[in-house]
mmCIF file of C-alpha atoms in Angstrom:
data_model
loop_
_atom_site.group_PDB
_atom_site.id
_atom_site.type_symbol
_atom_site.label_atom_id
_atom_site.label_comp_id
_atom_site.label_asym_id
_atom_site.label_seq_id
_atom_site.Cartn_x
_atom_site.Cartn_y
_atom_site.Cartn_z
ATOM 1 C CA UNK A 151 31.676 6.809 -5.689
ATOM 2 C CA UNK A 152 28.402 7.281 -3.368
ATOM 3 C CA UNK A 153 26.705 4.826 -1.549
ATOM 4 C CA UNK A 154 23.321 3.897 -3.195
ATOM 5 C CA UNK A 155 20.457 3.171 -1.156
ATOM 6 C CA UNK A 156 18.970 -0.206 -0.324
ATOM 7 C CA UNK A 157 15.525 1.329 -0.050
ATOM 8 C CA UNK A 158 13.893 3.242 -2.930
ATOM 9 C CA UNK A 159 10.551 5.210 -1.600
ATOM 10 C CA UNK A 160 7.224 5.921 -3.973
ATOM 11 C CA UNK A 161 5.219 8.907 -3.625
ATOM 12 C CA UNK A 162 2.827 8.302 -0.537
ATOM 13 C CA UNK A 163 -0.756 8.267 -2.238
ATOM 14 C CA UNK A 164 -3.462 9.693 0.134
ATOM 15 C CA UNK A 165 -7.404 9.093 0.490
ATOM 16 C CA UNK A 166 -9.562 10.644 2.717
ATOM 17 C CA UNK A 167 -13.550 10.704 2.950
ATOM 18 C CA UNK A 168 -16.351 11.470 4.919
ATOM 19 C CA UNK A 169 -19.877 9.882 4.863
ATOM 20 C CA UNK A 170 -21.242 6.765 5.295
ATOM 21 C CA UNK A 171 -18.804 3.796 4.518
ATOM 22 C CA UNK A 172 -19.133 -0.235 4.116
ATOM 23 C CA UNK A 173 -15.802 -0.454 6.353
ATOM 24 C CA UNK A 174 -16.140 -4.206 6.269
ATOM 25 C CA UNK A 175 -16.750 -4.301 2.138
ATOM 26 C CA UNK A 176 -13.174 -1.907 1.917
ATOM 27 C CA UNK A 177 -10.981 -3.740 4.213
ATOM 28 C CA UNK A 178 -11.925 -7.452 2.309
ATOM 29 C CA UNK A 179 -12.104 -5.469 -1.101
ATOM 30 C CA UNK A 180 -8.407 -4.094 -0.231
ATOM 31 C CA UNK A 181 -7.075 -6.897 1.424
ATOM 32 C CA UNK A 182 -8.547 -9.304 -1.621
ATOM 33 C CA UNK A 183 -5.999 -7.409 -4.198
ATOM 34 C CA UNK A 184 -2.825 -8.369 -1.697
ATOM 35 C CA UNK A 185 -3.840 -11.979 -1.720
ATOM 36 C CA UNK A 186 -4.677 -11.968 -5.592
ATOM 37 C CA UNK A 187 -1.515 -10.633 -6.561
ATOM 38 C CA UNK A 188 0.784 -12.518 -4.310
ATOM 39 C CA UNK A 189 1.759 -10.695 -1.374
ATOM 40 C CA UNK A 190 2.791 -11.990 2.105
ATOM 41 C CA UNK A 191 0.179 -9.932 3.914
ATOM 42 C CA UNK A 192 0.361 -9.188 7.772
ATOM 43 C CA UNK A 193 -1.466 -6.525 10.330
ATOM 44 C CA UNK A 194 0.809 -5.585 12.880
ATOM 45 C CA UNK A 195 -1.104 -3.159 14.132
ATOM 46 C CA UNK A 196 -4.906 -2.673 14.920
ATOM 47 C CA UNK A 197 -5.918 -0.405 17.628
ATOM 48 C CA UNK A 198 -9.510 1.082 18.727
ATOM 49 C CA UNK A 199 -9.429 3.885 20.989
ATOM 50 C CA UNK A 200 -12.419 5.526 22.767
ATOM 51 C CA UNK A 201 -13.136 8.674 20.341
ATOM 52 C CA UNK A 202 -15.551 11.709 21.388
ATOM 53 C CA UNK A 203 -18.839 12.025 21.738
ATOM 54 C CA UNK A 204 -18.971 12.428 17.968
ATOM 55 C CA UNK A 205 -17.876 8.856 18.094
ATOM 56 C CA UNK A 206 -14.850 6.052 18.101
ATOM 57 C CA UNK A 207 -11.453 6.125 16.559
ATOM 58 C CA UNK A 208 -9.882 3.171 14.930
ATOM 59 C CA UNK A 209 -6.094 3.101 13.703
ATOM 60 C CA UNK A 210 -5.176 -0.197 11.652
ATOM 61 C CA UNK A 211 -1.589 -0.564 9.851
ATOM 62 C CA UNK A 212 -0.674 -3.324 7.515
ATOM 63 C CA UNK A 213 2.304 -4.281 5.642
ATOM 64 C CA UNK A 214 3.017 -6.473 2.505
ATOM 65 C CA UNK A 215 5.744 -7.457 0.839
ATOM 66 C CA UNK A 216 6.668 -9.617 -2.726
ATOM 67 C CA UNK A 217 9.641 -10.638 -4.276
ATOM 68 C CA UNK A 218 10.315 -9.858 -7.625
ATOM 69 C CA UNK A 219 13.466 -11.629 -8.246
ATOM 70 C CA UNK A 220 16.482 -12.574 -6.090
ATOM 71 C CA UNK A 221 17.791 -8.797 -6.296
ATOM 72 C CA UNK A 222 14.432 -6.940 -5.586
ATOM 73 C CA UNK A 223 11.660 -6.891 -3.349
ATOM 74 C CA UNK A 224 8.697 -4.441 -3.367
ATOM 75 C CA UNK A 225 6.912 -3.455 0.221
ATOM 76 C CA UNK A 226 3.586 -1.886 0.964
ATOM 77 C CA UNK A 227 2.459 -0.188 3.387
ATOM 78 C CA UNK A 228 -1.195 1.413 4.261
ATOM 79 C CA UNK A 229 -2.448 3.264 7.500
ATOM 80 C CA UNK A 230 -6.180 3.635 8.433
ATOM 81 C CA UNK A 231 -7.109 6.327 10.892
ATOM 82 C CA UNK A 232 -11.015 5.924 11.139
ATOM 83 C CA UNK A 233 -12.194 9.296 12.982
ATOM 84 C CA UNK A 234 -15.745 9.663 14.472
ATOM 85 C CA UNK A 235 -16.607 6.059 13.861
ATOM 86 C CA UNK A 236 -20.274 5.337 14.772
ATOM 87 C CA UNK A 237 -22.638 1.981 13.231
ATOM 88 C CA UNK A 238 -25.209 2.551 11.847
ATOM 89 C CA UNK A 239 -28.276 -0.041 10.371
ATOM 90 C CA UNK A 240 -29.567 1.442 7.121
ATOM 91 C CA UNK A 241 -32.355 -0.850 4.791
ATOM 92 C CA UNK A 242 -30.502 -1.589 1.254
ATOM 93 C CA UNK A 243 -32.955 -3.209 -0.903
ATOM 94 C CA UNK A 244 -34.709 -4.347 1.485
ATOM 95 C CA UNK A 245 -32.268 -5.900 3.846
ATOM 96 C CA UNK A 246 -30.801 -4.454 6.680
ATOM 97 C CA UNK A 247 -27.064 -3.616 6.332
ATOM 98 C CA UNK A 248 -24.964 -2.359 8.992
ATOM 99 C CA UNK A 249 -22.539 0.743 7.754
ATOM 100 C CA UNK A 250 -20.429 3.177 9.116
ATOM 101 C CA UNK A 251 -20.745 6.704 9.795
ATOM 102 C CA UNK A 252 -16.910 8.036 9.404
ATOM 103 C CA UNK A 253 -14.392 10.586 8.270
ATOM 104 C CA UNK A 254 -11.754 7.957 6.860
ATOM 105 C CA UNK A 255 -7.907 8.598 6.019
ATOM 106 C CA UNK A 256 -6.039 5.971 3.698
ATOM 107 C CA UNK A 257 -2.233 6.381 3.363
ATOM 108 C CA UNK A 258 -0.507 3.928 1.059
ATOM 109 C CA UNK A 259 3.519 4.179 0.636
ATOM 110 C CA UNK A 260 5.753 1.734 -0.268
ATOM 111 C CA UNK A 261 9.498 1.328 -0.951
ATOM 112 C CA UNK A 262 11.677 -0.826 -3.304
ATOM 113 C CA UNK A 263 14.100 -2.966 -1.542
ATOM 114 C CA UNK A 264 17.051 -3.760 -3.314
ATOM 115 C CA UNK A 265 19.732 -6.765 -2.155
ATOM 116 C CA UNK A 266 16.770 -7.414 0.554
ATOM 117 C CA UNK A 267 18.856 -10.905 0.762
ATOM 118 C CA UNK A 268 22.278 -9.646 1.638
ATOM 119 C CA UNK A 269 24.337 -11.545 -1.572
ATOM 120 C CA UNK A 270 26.700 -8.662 -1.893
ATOM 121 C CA UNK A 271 27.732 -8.730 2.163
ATOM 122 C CA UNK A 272 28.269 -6.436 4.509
ATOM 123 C CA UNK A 273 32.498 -5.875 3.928
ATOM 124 C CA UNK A 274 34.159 -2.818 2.121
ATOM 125 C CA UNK A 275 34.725 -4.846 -0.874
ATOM 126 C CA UNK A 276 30.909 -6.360 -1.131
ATOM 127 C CA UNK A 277 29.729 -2.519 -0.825
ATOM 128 C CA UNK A 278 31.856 -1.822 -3.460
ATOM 129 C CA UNK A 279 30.371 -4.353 -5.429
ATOM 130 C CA UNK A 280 26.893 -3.305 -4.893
ATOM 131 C CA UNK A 281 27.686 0.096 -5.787
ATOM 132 C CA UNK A 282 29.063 -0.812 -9.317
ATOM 133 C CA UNK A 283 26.285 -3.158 -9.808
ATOM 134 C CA UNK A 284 23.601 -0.426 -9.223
ATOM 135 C CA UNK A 285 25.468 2.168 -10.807
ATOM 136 C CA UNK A 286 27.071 0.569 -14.400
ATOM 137 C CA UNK A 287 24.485 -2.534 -14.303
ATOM 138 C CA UNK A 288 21.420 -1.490 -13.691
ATOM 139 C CA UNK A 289 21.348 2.349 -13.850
ATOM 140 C CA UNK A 290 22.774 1.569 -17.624
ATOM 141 C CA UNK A 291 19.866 -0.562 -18.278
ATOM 142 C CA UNK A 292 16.913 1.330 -16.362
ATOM 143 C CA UNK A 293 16.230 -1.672 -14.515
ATOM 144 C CA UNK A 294 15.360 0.149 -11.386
ATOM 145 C CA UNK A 295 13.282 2.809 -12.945
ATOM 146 C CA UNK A 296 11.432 -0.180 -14.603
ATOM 147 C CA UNK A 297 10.785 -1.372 -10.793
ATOM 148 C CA UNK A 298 10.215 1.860 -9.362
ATOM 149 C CA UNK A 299 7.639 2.206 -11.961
ATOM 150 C CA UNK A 300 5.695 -1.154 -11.773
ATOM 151 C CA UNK A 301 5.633 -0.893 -7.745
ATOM 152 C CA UNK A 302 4.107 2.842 -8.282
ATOM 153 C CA UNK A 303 1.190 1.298 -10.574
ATOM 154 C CA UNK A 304 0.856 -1.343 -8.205
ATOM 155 C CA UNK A 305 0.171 1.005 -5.242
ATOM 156 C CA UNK A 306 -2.140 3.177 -7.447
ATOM 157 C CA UNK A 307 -3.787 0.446 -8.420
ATOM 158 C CA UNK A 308 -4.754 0.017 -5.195
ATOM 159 C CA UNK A 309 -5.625 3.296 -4.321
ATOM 160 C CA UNK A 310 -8.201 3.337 -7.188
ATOM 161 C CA UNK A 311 -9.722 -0.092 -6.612
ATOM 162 C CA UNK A 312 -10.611 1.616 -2.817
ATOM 163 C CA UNK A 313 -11.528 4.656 -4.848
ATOM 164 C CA UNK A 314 -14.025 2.753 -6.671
ATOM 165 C CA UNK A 315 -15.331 0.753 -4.062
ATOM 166 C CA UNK A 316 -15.992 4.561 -2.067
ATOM 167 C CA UNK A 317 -17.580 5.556 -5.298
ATOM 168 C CA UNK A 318 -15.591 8.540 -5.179
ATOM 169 C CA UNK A 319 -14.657 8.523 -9.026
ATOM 170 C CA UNK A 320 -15.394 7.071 -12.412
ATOM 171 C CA UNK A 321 -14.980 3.543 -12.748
ATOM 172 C CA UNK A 322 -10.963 2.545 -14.192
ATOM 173 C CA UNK A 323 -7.915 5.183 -14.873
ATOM 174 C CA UNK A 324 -6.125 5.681 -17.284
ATOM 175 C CA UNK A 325 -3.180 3.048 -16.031
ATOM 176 C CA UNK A 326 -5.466 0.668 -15.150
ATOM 177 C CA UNK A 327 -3.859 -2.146 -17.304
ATOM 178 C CA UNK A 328 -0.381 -1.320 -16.224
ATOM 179 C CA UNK A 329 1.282 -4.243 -14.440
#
């Protein structure tokens, strides 16, 4: 009998865009939807690096996580890369609003965790027990496609509220409602 894995990967969704971009509006808009649906939210990583002439480059990585019962935990992951960053003050009904001038990359992955607590041990006969659990349990049931499915709704979710807030498509999807 294989080993199954602990970690269970989505499909990595990617945005990219280039124009001028409310970079301030996106990263609350984005970061909003972690807080609203209960995520521990944290930014390891946030890094601005002197770009070209053309302008600067920012990187910015965050990670999220929620549990979903004692068994599973779902983790998210995004990436910016901001290329060619330069402000810019343009007059928005009649106020000044400072934007940015960008070509923007969004990568959002994220992975299913499963024992992320450690109940089933590290010995032979714990493995063992986590193998016939996954395999006759919850294989039998489609628990974990269940999982794998909510946690890929979640992340496109996400990837279409930035969508929408780029105005780069029509407002909703068709999964919209889905978890």
């Amino acid at each position: 009998m294989g080993d199954y894995d602990k970690k269970i990967s989505t499909r990595k969704l990617v945005l990219q865009k280039v124009g001028i971009i409310n970079l301030d509006g996106l990263y609350q808009n984005m970061q909003r939807w972690f807080y609203d649906n209960l995520y521990y939210f944290d930014e390891p990583t946030s890094r601005i690096r002197p770009g070209t002439a053309a302008g600067i480059e920012y990187e910015f990585k965050w990670s999220a996580w929620r549990r979903v019962n004692e068994y599973v935990k779902y983790n998210i992951k995004v990436f910016f890369h901001i290329f060619d960053a330069q402000d810019i003050e343009v007059i928005k009904d009649g106020k000044k609003v400072k934007l940015t001038k960008c070509r923007l990359k969004i990568e959002i992955d994220g992975d299913m965790e499963m024992d992320y607590t450690g109940m089933f041990g590290k010995s032979r006969f714990g493995k063992m027990l986590y193998n016939v659990y996954s395999l006759f349990i919850l294989k039998e049931e489609r628990v974990m496609s269940v999982w794998w499915d909510e946690l890929y709704y979640r992340i496109y979710k996400l990837q279409t509220i930035a969508k929408e807030y780029l105005d780069m498509e029509a407002k909703g999807n068709a999964y919209y409602d889905m978890y």
